[in-house]
């Protein structure tokens, strides 16, 4: 983000505003951490701020400072619409195309009169915002919110609540500081957040050590279902709706499963297919190592996108047809996958 834009945003924020902050649908740690981190920061200026999530998110995020203030568009439409309609400023965080907020909410965001500010690290941003802070090299949107506060020369305002929220998103999007987008600057930011009051060990505990017995059993089933295509260095997992039901699936339970497939020796491309009867789709999570772009793969074949090494998508066909399609496409990428 360049200096004139920062000055303009500073001047916009110099008087109290009605501000709505929105993460993407099915928000993850980075989406909720960045929106709530920015929420607490803007609150220090006495703006009238609210985070409106398109829908619900996993329980392991429900301890975040400010969680109790979050509105969910899906279940609180009327109030959400009113707030979006009277917003002066609309921040969209951790996504870069309005449809990622989900059908009905996307329409409301599209037509509202608020000045839009995007902060995001996914590839190929749409051009809907007045101010676009997009950087695909960033570890997480939370690291970008830190940079945003730094650009506004306001790091003194970072308190324990802001630090905790931002720590969560950097930690979850970097796989606890190990994915390639983790830089020395990321670690410096994390160090500063700890100095500001983020309790790193406790945060890790809150996110990762709250497994239910049934989630671990579901992980066991997912691992039993793991298939490997060694000649294409690919591994994939399937979970049917019946299997999800058997282990009492709750939102967020399959988070991270696909990484086990990617951890197999020699594997550079991993996928997880999970059936959703409610949405009438097969949800797809894709991960890779190195140059193979799952963003491109998902955009080309599965209506999705994301980053080079982590992307999501969906299939409108049943599980069998989806897997058949996936397997039939793979040989087109033989060059990239077999070296
Ligand atoms: P996950 O597999 O965890 O659902 O998603 C992996 C990454 O891809 C996340 O950064 C997520 O925000 C992004 N992503 C997931 N689904 C989509 C999608 O349909 N479109 C785009 N552009 N990004 C997605
Ligand atoms: Mn993110």
Short mmCIF file of C-alpha atoms and ligand atoms in Angstrom, two decimals:
data_model
loop_
_atom_site.label_atom_id
_atom_site.label_comp_id
_atom_site.label_asym_id
_atom_site.label_seq_id
_atom_site.Cartn_x
_atom_site.Cartn_y
_atom_site.Cartn_z
CA UNK A 1 0.00 0.00 0.00
CA UNK A 2 1.48 3.32 -1.03
CA UNK A 3 1.86 6.50 1.01
CA UNK A 4 -0.91 8.69 -0.49
CA UNK A 5 -3.41 5.91 0.20
CA UNK A 6 -2.21 5.56 3.79
CA UNK A 7 -2.65 9.32 4.30
CA UNK A 8 -6.15 9.16 2.85
CA UNK A 9 -7.10 6.24 5.11
CA UNK A 10 -5.59 8.07 8.09
CA UNK A 11 -7.73 11.06 7.35
CA UNK A 12 -10.84 8.87 6.87
CA UNK A 13 -10.17 7.34 10.29
CA UNK A 14 -9.57 10.70 11.98
CA UNK A 15 -13.27 11.17 12.77
CA UNK A 16 -15.66 8.54 14.23
CA UNK A 17 -17.11 6.29 11.52
CA UNK A 18 -19.54 3.41 11.17
CA UNK A 19 -17.30 0.52 10.20
CA UNK A 20 -18.14 -3.05 9.18
CA UNK A 21 -15.41 -5.70 8.93
CA UNK A 22 -16.07 -8.90 6.99
CA UNK A 23 -14.10 -12.17 6.72
CA UNK A 24 -14.73 -14.84 4.05
CA UNK A 25 -17.41 -17.52 4.35
CA UNK A 26 -16.51 -20.46 6.60
CA UNK A 27 -13.97 -18.26 8.38
CA UNK A 28 -10.71 -19.82 9.55
CA UNK A 29 -8.16 -18.67 12.15
CA UNK A 30 -6.65 -16.02 9.90
CA UNK A 31 -10.06 -14.67 8.87
CA UNK A 32 -11.36 -14.36 12.45
CA UNK A 33 -7.99 -13.29 13.91
CA UNK A 34 -7.53 -10.52 11.37
CA UNK A 35 -11.10 -9.18 11.55
CA UNK A 36 -11.18 -9.18 15.36
CA UNK A 37 -7.61 -7.78 15.57
CA UNK A 38 -8.62 -4.89 13.32
CA UNK A 39 -11.89 -4.53 15.30
CA UNK A 40 -10.01 -3.99 18.58
CA UNK A 41 -7.58 -1.58 16.90
CA UNK A 42 -10.37 0.57 15.41
CA UNK A 43 -12.19 0.51 18.75
CA UNK A 44 -9.24 2.36 20.33
CA UNK A 45 -10.37 5.32 18.18
CA UNK A 46 -13.98 5.05 19.31
CA UNK A 47 -15.31 4.15 15.91
CA UNK A 48 -18.60 2.31 15.79
CA UNK A 49 -17.23 -1.08 14.66
CA UNK A 50 -18.73 -4.50 14.08
CA UNK A 51 -17.41 -7.76 12.61
CA UNK A 52 -20.02 -9.54 10.47
CA UNK A 53 -19.05 -13.10 9.52
CA UNK A 54 -20.96 -14.63 6.58
CA UNK A 55 -21.66 -17.76 8.66
CA UNK A 56 -20.52 -19.69 11.70
CA UNK A 57 -16.96 -20.84 12.42
CA UNK A 58 -15.35 -23.64 14.45
CA UNK A 59 -15.57 -23.78 18.25
CA UNK A 60 -11.78 -23.69 18.58
CA UNK A 61 -11.97 -20.00 17.56
CA UNK A 62 -14.77 -19.07 19.93
CA UNK A 63 -12.54 -17.88 22.76
CA UNK A 64 -10.97 -15.05 20.72
CA UNK A 65 -11.24 -11.64 22.43
CA UNK A 66 -14.39 -9.98 21.03
CA UNK A 67 -15.89 -13.25 19.77
CA UNK A 68 -19.13 -12.46 21.59
CA UNK A 69 -19.61 -9.29 19.50
CA UNK A 70 -19.47 -11.02 16.10
CA UNK A 71 -22.68 -11.07 14.05
CA UNK A 72 -23.38 -13.91 11.63
CA UNK A 73 -25.05 -12.79 8.42
CA UNK A 74 -26.62 -16.21 7.79
CA UNK A 75 -28.57 -16.23 11.06
CA UNK A 76 -28.77 -12.44 11.72
CA UNK A 77 -29.61 -11.10 8.27
CA UNK A 78 -31.81 -8.17 9.14
CA UNK A 79 -29.46 -6.58 11.63
CA UNK A 80 -26.45 -7.34 9.44
CA UNK A 81 -28.02 -5.70 6.38
CA UNK A 82 -28.93 -2.58 8.36
CA UNK A 83 -25.37 -2.23 9.64
CA UNK A 84 -23.83 -2.79 6.19
CA UNK A 85 -26.21 -0.26 4.63
CA UNK A 86 -25.27 2.47 7.08
CA UNK A 87 -21.53 1.71 7.08
CA UNK A 88 -19.12 4.49 6.04
CA UNK A 89 -16.25 2.05 5.72
CA UNK A 90 -16.25 -1.64 4.82
CA UNK A 91 -13.10 -3.69 5.41
CA UNK A 92 -12.96 -7.05 3.61
CA UNK A 93 -10.28 -9.27 5.11
CA UNK A 94 -8.67 -12.56 4.03
CA UNK A 95 -10.54 -12.72 0.72
CA UNK A 96 -10.33 -10.83 -2.56
CA UNK A 97 -13.53 -11.52 -4.51
CA UNK A 98 -16.93 -10.56 -3.09
CA UNK A 99 -18.53 -13.91 -4.00
CA UNK A 100 -16.30 -15.45 -1.29
CA UNK A 101 -18.68 -13.90 1.28
CA UNK A 102 -21.41 -16.18 -0.10
CA UNK A 103 -24.32 -15.43 -2.44
CA UNK A 104 -26.72 -13.21 -0.52
CA UNK A 105 -24.14 -11.40 1.55
CA UNK A 106 -22.01 -10.79 -1.55
CA UNK A 107 -24.96 -8.96 -3.16
CA UNK A 108 -25.39 -6.73 -0.10
CA UNK A 109 -21.65 -5.94 -0.01
CA UNK A 110 -21.63 -5.24 -3.74
CA UNK A 111 -24.43 -2.68 -3.60
CA UNK A 112 -23.60 -0.89 -0.32
CA UNK A 113 -22.25 2.65 -0.46
CA UNK A 114 -19.40 2.23 2.00
CA UNK A 115 -15.82 2.97 1.00
CA UNK A 116 -14.24 -0.47 0.65
CA UNK A 117 -10.81 -1.42 1.91
CA UNK A 118 -9.39 -4.88 1.08
CA UNK A 119 -6.57 -6.44 3.09
CA UNK A 120 -5.69 -9.87 1.71
CA UNK A 121 -2.93 -12.28 0.65
CA UNK A 122 -4.70 -14.54 -1.88
CA UNK A 123 -3.84 -14.59 -5.58
CA UNK A 124 -5.61 -12.66 -8.36
CA UNK A 125 -7.54 -9.99 -6.43
CA UNK A 126 -10.73 -8.55 -7.91
CA UNK A 127 -10.95 -4.80 -8.37
CA UNK A 128 -13.86 -3.86 -6.07
CA UNK A 129 -12.18 -1.84 -3.33
CA UNK A 130 -11.27 1.85 -3.21
CA UNK A 131 -8.16 0.86 -1.27
CA UNK A 132 -6.55 -2.50 -2.02
CA UNK A 133 -3.76 -3.81 0.17
CA UNK A 134 -3.02 -7.12 -1.55
CA UNK A 135 0.26 -8.99 -1.13
CA UNK A 136 0.45 -12.65 -2.12
CA UNK A 137 3.87 -13.04 -0.53
CA UNK A 138 2.44 -12.48 2.96
CA UNK A 139 2.15 -15.35 5.44
CA UNK A 140 -1.32 -14.29 6.53
CA UNK A 141 -3.84 -11.48 6.56
CA UNK A 142 -3.02 -11.07 10.26
CA UNK A 143 0.58 -10.18 9.40
CA UNK A 144 -0.83 -7.63 6.93
CA UNK A 145 -3.12 -6.10 9.58
CA UNK A 146 -0.02 -5.71 11.75
CA UNK A 147 1.73 -3.99 8.80
CA UNK A 148 -1.35 -1.82 8.23
CA UNK A 149 -1.26 -0.65 11.86
CA UNK A 150 2.49 -0.09 11.47
CA UNK A 151 1.94 1.97 8.29
CA UNK A 152 -0.55 4.09 10.26
CA UNK A 153 2.27 4.55 12.84
CA UNK A 154 0.09 3.08 15.53
CA UNK A 155 1.90 -0.01 16.88
CA UNK A 156 1.79 1.69 20.31
CA UNK A 157 -1.95 1.03 20.26
CA UNK A 158 -1.51 -2.74 19.98
CA UNK A 159 -2.78 -4.20 23.24
CA UNK A 160 -3.08 -7.80 24.45
CA UNK A 161 -6.45 -8.32 22.70
CA UNK A 162 -5.16 -7.13 19.31
CA UNK A 163 -1.93 -9.09 19.76
CA UNK A 164 -3.79 -12.28 20.66
CA UNK A 165 -6.10 -12.08 17.63
CA UNK A 166 -3.26 -11.36 15.20
CA UNK A 167 -1.07 -14.10 16.69
CA UNK A 168 -3.82 -16.65 16.01
CA UNK A 169 -4.00 -15.97 12.28
CA UNK A 170 -0.26 -15.90 11.72
CA UNK A 171 0.05 -19.18 13.62
CA UNK A 172 -2.78 -21.00 11.84
CA UNK A 173 -1.99 -19.80 8.29
CA UNK A 174 1.71 -20.67 8.59
CA UNK A 175 1.11 -24.14 10.08
CA UNK A 176 2.77 -22.85 13.26
CA UNK A 177 5.50 -20.89 11.46
CA UNK A 178 6.71 -23.59 9.09
CA UNK A 179 5.21 -22.90 5.63
CA UNK A 180 7.47 -21.15 3.09
CA UNK A 181 5.70 -17.77 3.38
CA UNK A 182 7.04 -17.53 6.96
CA UNK A 183 9.82 -14.91 6.82
CA UNK A 184 12.13 -13.35 9.37
CA UNK A 185 9.72 -10.39 9.34
CA UNK A 186 6.90 -12.79 10.25
CA UNK A 187 8.93 -13.92 13.26
CA UNK A 188 9.69 -10.30 14.18
CA UNK A 189 5.97 -9.50 14.05
CA UNK A 190 5.25 -12.56 16.20
CA UNK A 191 7.95 -11.47 18.68
CA UNK A 192 6.37 -8.03 18.90
CA UNK A 193 2.91 -9.56 19.42
CA UNK A 194 4.25 -11.65 22.31
CA UNK A 195 5.78 -8.48 23.79
CA UNK A 196 2.37 -6.81 23.51
CA UNK A 197 0.73 -9.58 25.52
CA UNK A 198 -0.08 -12.53 23.23
CA UNK A 199 0.34 -15.65 25.38
CA UNK A 200 1.83 -17.89 22.70
CA UNK A 201 1.73 -21.20 24.56
CA UNK A 202 -1.82 -20.66 25.79
CA UNK A 203 -2.99 -19.65 22.29
CA UNK A 204 -1.49 -22.81 20.79
CA UNK A 205 -3.23 -24.81 23.47
CA UNK A 206 -6.60 -23.13 22.82
CA UNK A 207 -6.45 -23.84 19.08
CA UNK A 208 -4.79 -27.23 18.83
CA UNK A 209 -5.33 -29.04 22.11
CA UNK A 210 -9.09 -28.99 22.30
CA UNK A 211 -9.73 -32.16 20.28
CA UNK A 212 -12.86 -34.15 20.94
CA UNK A 213 -12.57 -37.94 21.06
CA UNK A 214 -14.81 -38.19 17.98
CA UNK A 215 -12.58 -35.83 15.97
CA UNK A 216 -9.57 -38.06 16.61
CA UNK A 217 -11.65 -41.08 15.57
CA UNK A 218 -12.64 -39.22 12.39
CA UNK A 219 -8.95 -38.53 11.75
CA UNK A 220 -8.38 -42.27 12.12
CA UNK A 221 -11.01 -42.97 9.46
CA UNK A 222 -9.58 -40.30 7.16
CA UNK A 223 -6.15 -41.94 7.43
CA UNK A 224 -7.65 -45.34 6.66
CA UNK A 225 -9.20 -43.83 3.53
CA UNK A 226 -5.91 -42.27 2.39
CA UNK A 227 -4.95 -43.24 -1.17
CA UNK A 228 -1.57 -42.72 -2.79
CA UNK A 229 -0.64 -42.38 -6.46
CA UNK A 230 3.13 -42.67 -6.09
CA UNK A 231 4.03 -42.14 -9.78
CA UNK A 232 2.34 -38.70 -9.65
CA UNK A 233 3.49 -37.97 -6.09
CA UNK A 234 -0.13 -37.39 -5.12
CA UNK A 235 -2.17 -38.52 -2.12
CA UNK A 236 -5.84 -37.94 -1.33
CA UNK A 237 -8.40 -38.52 1.38
CA UNK A 238 -12.14 -38.97 1.09
CA UNK A 239 -14.78 -38.56 3.78
CA UNK A 240 -18.39 -39.35 2.93
CA UNK A 241 -21.32 -37.70 4.67
CA UNK A 242 -22.10 -41.06 6.33
CA UNK A 243 -18.57 -41.19 7.77
CA UNK A 244 -18.77 -37.59 8.95
CA UNK A 245 -22.09 -38.39 10.62
CA UNK A 246 -20.70 -41.56 12.20
CA UNK A 247 -18.09 -39.50 14.04
CA UNK A 248 -20.41 -36.64 14.93
CA UNK A 249 -18.69 -34.15 12.60
CA UNK A 250 -18.66 -30.52 13.72
CA UNK A 251 -17.43 -27.51 11.77
CA UNK A 252 -13.63 -27.40 11.82
CA UNK A 253 -13.16 -31.08 12.66
CA UNK A 254 -11.40 -31.86 9.36
CA UNK A 255 -9.14 -28.80 9.52
CA UNK A 256 -5.54 -29.92 8.95
CA UNK A 257 -6.33 -33.49 7.86
CA UNK A 258 -5.07 -32.83 4.33
CA UNK A 259 -1.65 -31.93 5.74
CA UNK A 260 -1.18 -35.52 6.88
CA UNK A 261 -1.52 -36.64 3.27
CA UNK A 262 1.07 -34.04 2.26
CA UNK A 263 3.44 -35.24 4.99
CA UNK A 264 3.93 -38.61 3.26
CA UNK A 265 7.50 -39.01 2.08
CA UNK A 266 7.81 -38.05 -1.60
CA UNK A 267 4.30 -36.58 -1.89
CA UNK A 268 4.03 -33.04 -3.29
CA UNK A 269 0.28 -32.80 -3.99
CA UNK A 270 -2.48 -33.68 -1.52
CA UNK A 271 -6.24 -33.40 -1.63
CA UNK A 272 -9.13 -33.98 0.71
CA UNK A 273 -12.68 -34.52 -0.53
CA UNK A 274 -15.46 -34.25 2.02
CA UNK A 275 -19.10 -34.70 1.19
CA UNK A 276 -21.63 -32.07 2.29
CA UNK A 277 -25.27 -33.09 1.87
CA UNK A 278 -26.34 -29.73 3.26
CA UNK A 279 -24.53 -27.76 0.54
CA UNK A 280 -25.02 -30.47 -2.14
CA UNK A 281 -21.31 -30.41 -2.92
CA UNK A 282 -18.03 -32.19 -2.35
CA UNK A 283 -15.75 -29.74 -0.53
CA UNK A 284 -12.17 -29.92 -1.71
CA UNK A 285 -8.99 -28.88 0.11
CA UNK A 286 -5.78 -28.87 -1.88
CA UNK A 287 -2.19 -28.55 -0.70
CA UNK A 288 1.17 -28.76 -2.47
CA UNK A 289 4.88 -28.42 -1.95
CA UNK A 290 7.15 -26.42 -4.26
CA UNK A 291 6.02 -24.83 -7.54
CA UNK A 292 2.91 -26.88 -8.30
CA UNK A 293 0.09 -24.33 -8.04
CA UNK A 294 -3.06 -25.69 -6.42
CA UNK A 295 -4.57 -22.21 -6.94
CA UNK A 296 -4.35 -22.73 -10.71
CA UNK A 297 -5.46 -26.37 -10.42
CA UNK A 298 -8.53 -25.43 -8.40
CA UNK A 299 -9.44 -22.46 -10.62
CA UNK A 300 -9.16 -24.64 -13.73
CA UNK A 301 -11.13 -27.66 -12.51
CA UNK A 302 -12.92 -27.14 -9.19
CA UNK A 303 -14.44 -23.61 -9.05
CA UNK A 304 -12.02 -22.45 -6.36
CA UNK A 305 -8.65 -20.88 -5.75
CA UNK A 306 -6.38 -19.64 -2.99
CA UNK A 307 -2.60 -19.70 -2.83
CA UNK A 308 0.13 -21.58 -4.71
CA UNK A 309 0.45 -24.19 -1.95
CA UNK A 310 -3.03 -24.10 -0.34
CA UNK A 311 -6.37 -23.76 -2.05
CA UNK A 312 -9.99 -24.78 -1.76
CA UNK A 313 -12.65 -25.71 -4.26
CA UNK A 314 -15.83 -27.69 -4.77
CA UNK A 315 -17.47 -30.23 -7.02
CA UNK A 316 -21.18 -30.38 -7.79
CA UNK A 317 -20.97 -34.05 -8.74
CA UNK A 318 -21.08 -37.03 -6.38
CA UNK A 319 -18.00 -38.42 -4.65
CA UNK A 320 -17.32 -41.17 -7.17
CA UNK A 321 -17.55 -38.87 -10.21
CA UNK A 322 -15.47 -36.23 -8.43
CA UNK A 323 -12.67 -38.69 -7.65
CA UNK A 324 -12.85 -40.12 -11.19
CA UNK A 325 -12.50 -36.60 -12.57
CA UNK A 326 -9.59 -35.80 -10.23
CA UNK A 327 -7.74 -38.98 -11.21
CA UNK A 328 -8.37 -38.44 -14.90
CA UNK A 329 -7.00 -34.87 -14.77
CA UNK A 330 -3.79 -35.70 -12.92
CA UNK A 331 -1.85 -37.15 -15.89
CA UNK A 332 -2.12 -33.70 -17.57
CA UNK A 333 0.21 -32.50 -14.82
CA UNK A 334 2.65 -35.42 -15.13
CA UNK A 335 5.48 -33.06 -16.01
CA UNK A 336 5.01 -30.99 -12.81
CA UNK A 337 4.18 -33.87 -10.51
CA UNK A 338 6.69 -36.53 -11.43
CA UNK A 339 9.94 -34.57 -11.29
P1 LIG B 1 -9.02 -24.68 2.82
O1 LIG B 1 -8.53 -25.88 2.09
O2 LIG B 1 -8.38 -24.55 4.17
O3 LIG B 1 -10.51 -24.54 2.82
O4 LIG B 1 -8.53 -23.42 1.97
C1 LIG B 1 -7.17 -23.21 1.66
C2 LIG B 1 -6.94 -21.77 1.25
O5 LIG B 1 -7.64 -21.51 0.03
C3 LIG B 1 -7.43 -20.73 2.24
O6 LIG B 1 -6.54 -19.64 2.22
C4 LIG B 1 -8.78 -20.34 1.71
O7 LIG B 1 -9.10 -19.03 2.08
C5 LIG B 1 -8.58 -20.46 0.20
N1 LIG B 1 -9.82 -20.89 -0.45
C6 LIG B 1 -10.64 -21.91 -0.08
N2 LIG B 1 -11.68 -22.03 -0.94
C7 LIG B 1 -11.52 -21.06 -1.88
C8 LIG B 1 -12.28 -20.65 -3.02
O8 LIG B 1 -13.31 -21.22 -3.38
N3 LIG B 1 -11.80 -19.60 -3.74
C9 LIG B 1 -10.65 -18.95 -3.40
N4 LIG B 1 -10.23 -17.92 -4.16
N5 LIG B 1 -9.91 -19.29 -2.32
C10 LIG B 1 -10.33 -20.33 -1.56
MN1 LIG B 2 -5.35 -16.24 5.26
#
